[in-house]
Backbone as a chain_set.jsonl record, in Angstrom:
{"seq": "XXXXXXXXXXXXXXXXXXXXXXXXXXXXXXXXXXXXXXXXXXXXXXXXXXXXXXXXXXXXXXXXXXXXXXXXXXXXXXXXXXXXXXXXXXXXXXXXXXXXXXXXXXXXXXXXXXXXXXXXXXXXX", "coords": {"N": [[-31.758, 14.812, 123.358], [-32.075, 13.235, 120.292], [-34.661, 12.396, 118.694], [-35.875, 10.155, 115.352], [-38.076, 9.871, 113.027], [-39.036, 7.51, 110.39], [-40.876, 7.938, 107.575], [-43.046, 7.525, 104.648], [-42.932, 4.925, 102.945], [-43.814, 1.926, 101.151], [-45.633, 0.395, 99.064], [-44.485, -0.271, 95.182], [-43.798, -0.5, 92.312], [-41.751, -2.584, 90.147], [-39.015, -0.504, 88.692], [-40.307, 2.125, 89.482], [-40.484, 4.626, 91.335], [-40.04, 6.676, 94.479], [-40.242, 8.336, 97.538], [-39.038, 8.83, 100.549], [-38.814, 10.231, 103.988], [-36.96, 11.392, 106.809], [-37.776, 12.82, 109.722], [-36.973, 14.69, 112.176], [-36.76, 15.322, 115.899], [-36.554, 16.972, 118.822], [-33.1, 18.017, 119.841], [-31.476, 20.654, 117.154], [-30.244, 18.653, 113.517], [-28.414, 20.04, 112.592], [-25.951, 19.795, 113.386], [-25.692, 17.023, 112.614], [-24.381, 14.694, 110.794], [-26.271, 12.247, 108.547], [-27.721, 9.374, 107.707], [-28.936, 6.896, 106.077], [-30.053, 3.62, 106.373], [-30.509, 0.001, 105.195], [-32.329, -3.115, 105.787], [-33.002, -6.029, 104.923], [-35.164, -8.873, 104.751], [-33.777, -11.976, 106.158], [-30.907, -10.651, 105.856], [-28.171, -8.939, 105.98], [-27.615, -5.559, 107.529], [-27.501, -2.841, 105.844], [-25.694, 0.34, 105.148], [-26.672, 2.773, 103.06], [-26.696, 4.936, 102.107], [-25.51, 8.535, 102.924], [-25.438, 12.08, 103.879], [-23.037, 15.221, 104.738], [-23.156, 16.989, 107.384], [-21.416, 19.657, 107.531], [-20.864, 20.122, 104.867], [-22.42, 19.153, 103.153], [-21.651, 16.937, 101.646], [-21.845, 13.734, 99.832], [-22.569, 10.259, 100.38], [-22.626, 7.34, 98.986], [-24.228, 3.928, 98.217], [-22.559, 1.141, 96.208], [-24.855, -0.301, 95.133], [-26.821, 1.476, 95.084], [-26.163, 3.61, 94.054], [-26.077, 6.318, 91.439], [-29.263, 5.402, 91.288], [-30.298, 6.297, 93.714], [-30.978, 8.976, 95.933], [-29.914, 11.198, 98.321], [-30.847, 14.274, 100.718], [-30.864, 16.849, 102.466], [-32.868, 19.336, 104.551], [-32.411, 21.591, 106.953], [-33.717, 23.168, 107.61], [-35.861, 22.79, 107.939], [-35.726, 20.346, 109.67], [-35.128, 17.928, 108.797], [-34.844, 14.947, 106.47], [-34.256, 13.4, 103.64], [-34.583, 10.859, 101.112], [-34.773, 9.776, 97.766], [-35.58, 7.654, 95.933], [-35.012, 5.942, 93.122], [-36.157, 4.038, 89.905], [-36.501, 1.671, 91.224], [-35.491, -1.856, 92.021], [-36.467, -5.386, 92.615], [-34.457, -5.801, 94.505], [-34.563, -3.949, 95.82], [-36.331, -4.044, 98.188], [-36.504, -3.652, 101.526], [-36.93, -2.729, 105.326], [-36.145, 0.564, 105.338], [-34.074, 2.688, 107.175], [-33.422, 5.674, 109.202], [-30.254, 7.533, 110.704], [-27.887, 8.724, 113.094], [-24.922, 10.638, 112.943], [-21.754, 8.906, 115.269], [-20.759, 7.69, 112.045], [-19.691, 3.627, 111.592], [-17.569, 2.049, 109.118], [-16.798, -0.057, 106.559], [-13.446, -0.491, 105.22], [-14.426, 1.29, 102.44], [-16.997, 1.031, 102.77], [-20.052, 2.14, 104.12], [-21.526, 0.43, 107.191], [-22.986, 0.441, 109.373], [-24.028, 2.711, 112.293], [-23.71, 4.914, 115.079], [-25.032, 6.356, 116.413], [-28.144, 8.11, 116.65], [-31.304, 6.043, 116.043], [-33.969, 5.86, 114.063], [-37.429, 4.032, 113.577], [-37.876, 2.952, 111.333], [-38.93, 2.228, 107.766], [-41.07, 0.448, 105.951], [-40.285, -0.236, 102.219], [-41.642, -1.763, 99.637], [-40.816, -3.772, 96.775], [-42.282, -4.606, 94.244], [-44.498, -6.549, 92.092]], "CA": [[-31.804, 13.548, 122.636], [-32.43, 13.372, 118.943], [-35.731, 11.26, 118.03], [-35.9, 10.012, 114.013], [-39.42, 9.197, 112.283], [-39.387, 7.674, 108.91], [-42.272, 7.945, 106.889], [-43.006, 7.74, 103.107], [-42.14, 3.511, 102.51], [-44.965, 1.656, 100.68], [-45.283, -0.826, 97.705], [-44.112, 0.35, 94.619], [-43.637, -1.678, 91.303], [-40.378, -2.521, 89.983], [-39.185, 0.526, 88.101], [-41.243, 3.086, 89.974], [-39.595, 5.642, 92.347], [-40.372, 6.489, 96.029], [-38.99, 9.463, 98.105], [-38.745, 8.69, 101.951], [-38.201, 11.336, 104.805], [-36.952, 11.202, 107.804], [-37.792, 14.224, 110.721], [-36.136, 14.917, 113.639], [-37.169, 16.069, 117.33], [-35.245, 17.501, 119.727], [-31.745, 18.919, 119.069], [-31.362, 20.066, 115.628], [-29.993, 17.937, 112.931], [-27.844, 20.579, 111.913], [-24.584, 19.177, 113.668], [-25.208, 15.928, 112.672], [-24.174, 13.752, 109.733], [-27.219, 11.63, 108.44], [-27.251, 7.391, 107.097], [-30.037, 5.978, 105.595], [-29.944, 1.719, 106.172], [-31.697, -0.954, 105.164], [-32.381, -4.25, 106.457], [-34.119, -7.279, 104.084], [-35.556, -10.414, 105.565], [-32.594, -12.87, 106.14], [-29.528, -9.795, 105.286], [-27.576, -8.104, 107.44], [-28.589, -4.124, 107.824], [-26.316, -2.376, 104.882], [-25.617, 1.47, 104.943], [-27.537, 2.988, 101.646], [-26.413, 6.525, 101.67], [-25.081, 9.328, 103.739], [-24.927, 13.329, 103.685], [-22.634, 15.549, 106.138], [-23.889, 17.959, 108.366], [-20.605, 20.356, 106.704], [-20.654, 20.618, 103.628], [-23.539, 17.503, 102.031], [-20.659, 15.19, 100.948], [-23.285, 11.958, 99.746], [-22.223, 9.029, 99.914], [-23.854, 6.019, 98.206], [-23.81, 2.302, 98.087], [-22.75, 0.896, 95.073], [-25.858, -0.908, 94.727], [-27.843, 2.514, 94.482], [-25.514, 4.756, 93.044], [-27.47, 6.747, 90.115], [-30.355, 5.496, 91.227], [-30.739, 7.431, 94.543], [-30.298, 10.741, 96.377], [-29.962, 11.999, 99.544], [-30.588, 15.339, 100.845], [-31.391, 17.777, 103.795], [-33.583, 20.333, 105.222], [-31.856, 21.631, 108.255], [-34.58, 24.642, 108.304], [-37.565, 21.53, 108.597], [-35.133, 18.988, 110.228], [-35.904, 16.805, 107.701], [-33.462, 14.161, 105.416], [-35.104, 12.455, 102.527], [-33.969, 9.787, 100.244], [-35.633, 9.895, 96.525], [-35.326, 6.514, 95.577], [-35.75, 5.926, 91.342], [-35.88, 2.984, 89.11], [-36.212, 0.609, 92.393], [-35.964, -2.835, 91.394], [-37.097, -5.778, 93.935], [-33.869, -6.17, 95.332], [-34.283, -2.504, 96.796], [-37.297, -4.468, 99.378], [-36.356, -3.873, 102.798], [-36.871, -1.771, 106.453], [-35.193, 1.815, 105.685], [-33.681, 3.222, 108.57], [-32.421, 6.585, 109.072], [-29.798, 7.297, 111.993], [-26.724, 9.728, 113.262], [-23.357, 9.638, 112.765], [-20.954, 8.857, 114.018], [-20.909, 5.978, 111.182], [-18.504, 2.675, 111.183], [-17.326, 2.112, 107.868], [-16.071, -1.39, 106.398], [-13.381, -0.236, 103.913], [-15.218, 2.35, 102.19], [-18.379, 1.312, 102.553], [-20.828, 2.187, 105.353], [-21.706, -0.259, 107.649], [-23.656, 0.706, 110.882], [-24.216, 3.945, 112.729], [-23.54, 4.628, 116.483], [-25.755, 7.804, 117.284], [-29.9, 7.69, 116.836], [-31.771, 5.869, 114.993], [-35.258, 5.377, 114.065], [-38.048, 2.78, 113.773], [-38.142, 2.103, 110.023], [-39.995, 2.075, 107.513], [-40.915, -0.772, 105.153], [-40.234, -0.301, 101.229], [-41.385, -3.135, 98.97], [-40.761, -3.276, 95.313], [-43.076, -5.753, 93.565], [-45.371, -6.248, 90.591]], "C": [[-32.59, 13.734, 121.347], [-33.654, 12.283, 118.811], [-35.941, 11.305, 116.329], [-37.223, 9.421, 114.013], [-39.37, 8.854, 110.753], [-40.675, 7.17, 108.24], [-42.062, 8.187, 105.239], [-43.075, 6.15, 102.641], [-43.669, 3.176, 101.981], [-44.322, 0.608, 99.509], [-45.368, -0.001, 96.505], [-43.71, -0.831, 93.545], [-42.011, -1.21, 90.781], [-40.337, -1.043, 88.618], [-39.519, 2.375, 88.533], [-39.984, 4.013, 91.135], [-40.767, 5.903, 93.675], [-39.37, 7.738, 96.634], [-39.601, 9.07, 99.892], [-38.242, 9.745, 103.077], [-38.095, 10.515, 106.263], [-36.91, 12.93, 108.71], [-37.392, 13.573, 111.864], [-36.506, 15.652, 114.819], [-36.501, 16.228, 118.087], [-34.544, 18.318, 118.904], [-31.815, 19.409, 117.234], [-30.466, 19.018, 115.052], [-29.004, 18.753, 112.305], [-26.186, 20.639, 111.928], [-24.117, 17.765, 113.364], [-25.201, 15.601, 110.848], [-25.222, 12.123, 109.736], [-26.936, 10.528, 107.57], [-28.601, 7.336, 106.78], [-29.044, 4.301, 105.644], [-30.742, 1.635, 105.924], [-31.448, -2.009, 105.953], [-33.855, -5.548, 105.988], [-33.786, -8.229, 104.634], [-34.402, -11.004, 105.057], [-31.016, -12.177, 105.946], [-29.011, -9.514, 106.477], [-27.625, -6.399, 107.143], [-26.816, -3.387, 106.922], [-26.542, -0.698, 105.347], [-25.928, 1.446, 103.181], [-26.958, 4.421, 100.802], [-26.24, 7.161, 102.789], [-25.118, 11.28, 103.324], [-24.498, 14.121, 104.908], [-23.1, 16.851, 106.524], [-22.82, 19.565, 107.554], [-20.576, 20.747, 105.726], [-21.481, 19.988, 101.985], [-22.849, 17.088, 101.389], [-21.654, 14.829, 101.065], [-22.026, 11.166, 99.887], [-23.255, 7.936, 99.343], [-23.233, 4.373, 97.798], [-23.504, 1.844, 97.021], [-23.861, 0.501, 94.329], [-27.302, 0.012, 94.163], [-26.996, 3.198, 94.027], [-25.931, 5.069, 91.671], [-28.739, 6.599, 90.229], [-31.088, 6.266, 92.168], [-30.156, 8.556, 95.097], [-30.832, 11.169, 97.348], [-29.991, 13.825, 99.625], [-30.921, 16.077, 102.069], [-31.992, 19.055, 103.613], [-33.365, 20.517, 106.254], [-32.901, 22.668, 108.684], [-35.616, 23.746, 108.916], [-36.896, 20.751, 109.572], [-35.127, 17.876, 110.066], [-34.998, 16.06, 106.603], [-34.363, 13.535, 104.995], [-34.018, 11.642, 101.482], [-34.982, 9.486, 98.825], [-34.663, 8.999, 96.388], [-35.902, 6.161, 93.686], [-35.429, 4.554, 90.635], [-35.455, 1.909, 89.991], [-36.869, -0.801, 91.509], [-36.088, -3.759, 93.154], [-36.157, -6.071, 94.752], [-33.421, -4.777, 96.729], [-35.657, -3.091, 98.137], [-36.29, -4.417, 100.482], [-37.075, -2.896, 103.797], [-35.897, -0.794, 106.053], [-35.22, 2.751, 106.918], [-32.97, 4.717, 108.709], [-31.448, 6.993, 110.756], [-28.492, 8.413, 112.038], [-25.843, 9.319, 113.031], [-23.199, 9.625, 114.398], [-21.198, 7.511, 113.438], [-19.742, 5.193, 111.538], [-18.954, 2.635, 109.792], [-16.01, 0.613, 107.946], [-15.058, -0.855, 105.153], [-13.853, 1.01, 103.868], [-16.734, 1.928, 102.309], [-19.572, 1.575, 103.851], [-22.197, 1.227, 106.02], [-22.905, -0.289, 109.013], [-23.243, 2.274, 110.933], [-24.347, 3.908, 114.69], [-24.646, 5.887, 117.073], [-27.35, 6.948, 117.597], [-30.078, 7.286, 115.911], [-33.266, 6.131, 114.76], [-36.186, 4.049, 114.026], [-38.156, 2.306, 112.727], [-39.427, 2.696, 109.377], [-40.063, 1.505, 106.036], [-41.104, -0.138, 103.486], [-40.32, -2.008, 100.415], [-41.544, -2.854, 97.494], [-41.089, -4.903, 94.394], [-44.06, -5.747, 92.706], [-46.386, -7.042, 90.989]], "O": [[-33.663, 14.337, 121.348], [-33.252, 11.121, 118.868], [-36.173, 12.425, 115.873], [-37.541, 8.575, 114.849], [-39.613, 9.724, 109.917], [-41.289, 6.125, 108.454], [-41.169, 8.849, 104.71], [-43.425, 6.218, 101.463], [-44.613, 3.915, 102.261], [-43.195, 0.22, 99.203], [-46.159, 0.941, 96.528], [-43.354, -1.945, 93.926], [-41.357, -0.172, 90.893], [-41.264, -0.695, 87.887], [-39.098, 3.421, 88.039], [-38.825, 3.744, 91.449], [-41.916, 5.478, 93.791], [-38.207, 8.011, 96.338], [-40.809, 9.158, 100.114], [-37.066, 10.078, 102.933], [-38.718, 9.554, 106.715], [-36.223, 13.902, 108.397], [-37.439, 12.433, 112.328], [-36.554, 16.865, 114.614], [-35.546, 15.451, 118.117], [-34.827, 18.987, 117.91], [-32.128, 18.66, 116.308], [-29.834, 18.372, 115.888], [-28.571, 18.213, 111.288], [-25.397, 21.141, 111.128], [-23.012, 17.261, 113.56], [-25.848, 16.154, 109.959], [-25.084, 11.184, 110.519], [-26.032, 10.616, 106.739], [-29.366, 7.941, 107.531], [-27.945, 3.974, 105.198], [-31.716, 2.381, 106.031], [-30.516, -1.997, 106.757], [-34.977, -5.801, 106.427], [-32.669, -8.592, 105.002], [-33.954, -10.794, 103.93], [-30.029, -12.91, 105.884], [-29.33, -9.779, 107.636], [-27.703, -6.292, 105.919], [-25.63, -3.437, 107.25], [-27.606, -0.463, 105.92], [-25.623, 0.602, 102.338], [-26.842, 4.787, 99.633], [-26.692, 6.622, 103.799], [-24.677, 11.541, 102.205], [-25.124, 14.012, 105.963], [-23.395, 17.698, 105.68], [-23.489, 20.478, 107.07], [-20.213, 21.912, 105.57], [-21.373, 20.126, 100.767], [-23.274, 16.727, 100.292], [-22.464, 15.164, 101.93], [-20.856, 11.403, 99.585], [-24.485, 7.909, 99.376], [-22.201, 3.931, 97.294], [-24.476, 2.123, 96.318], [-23.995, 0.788, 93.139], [-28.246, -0.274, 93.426], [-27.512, 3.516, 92.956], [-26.119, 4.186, 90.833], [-29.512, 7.31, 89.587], [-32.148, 6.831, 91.897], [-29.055, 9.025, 94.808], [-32.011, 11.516, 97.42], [-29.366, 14.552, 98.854], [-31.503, 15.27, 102.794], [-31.706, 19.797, 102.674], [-33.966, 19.756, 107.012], [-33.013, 23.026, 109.856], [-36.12, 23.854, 110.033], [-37.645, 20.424, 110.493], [-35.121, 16.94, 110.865], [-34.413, 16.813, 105.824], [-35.264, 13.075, 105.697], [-32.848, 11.938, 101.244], [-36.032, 8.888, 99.058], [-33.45, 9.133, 96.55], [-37.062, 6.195, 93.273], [-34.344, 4.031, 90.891], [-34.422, 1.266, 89.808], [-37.877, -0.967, 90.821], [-35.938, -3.298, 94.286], [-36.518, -6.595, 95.806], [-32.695, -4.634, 97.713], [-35.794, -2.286, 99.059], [-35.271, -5.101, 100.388], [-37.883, -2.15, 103.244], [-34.733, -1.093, 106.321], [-36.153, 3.357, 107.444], [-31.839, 4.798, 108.228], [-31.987, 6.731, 111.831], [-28.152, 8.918, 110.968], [-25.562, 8.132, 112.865], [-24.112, 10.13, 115.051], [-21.653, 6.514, 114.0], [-18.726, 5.83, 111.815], [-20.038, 2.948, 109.299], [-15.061, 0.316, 108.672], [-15.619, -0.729, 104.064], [-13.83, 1.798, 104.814], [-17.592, 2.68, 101.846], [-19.651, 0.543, 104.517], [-23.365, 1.215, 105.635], [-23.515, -1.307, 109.339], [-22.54, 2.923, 110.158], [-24.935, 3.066, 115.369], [-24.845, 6.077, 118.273], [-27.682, 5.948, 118.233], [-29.505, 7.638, 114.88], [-33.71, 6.854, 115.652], [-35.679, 3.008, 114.444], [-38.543, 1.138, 112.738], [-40.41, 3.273, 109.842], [-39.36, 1.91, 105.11], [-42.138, 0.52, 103.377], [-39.566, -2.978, 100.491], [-42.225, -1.939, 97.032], [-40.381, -5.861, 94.082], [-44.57, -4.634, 92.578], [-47.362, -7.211, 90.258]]}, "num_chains": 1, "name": "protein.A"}
């Protein structure tokens, strides 16, 4: 069984950047395909970004596209998310989690594997 920890989230002024990791225990991470979510007070829990265990296809939400970037460390077991030029509508719980993903359309919606416990990003002045 895969366990996720994310760590890195904090307050951060609009503008400012933020990089977020998530590590992994147990199994490696090196079969799986990795999601970053969020989830802001009153929303419903969006997919943010993705990279695959194959070959690091990203994916990215429209809403961050350019501004962030996924990546992996399969030697640490480690997926991070460098977040840049966060404005306050980037505030929420980021989540990181396994595939496999549902997908609305193209855009990614939920995740069926592991997840983790979060960890709170706020972007305020």
């Amino acid at each position: 069984q895969v366990q996720l920890v994310e760590s890195g989230g904090g307050l951060v002024q609009p503008g400012g950047s933020l990089r977020i990791s998530c590590a992994a225990s147990g199994p490696t991470l090196d079969y799986h395909d990795i999601g970053w979510f969020r989830q802001a007070p009153g929303k419903e829990r969006e997919g943010v970004s993705s990279i695959s265990s194959s070959d690091g296809t990203t994916y990215y939400a429209d809403a961050v596209k350019g501004r962030f970037a996924i990546s992996r460390d399969n030697a640490k077991n480690m997926v991070y998310l460098q977040m840049n030029s966060l404005e306050p509508e980037d505030t929420a719980v980021y989540y990181c989690a396994t595939d496999p993903f549902i997908y609305d359309g193209r855009h990614l919606v939920d995740a069926k594997g592991y997840w983790g416990q979060g960890t709170q990003v706020t972007v305020s002045s």
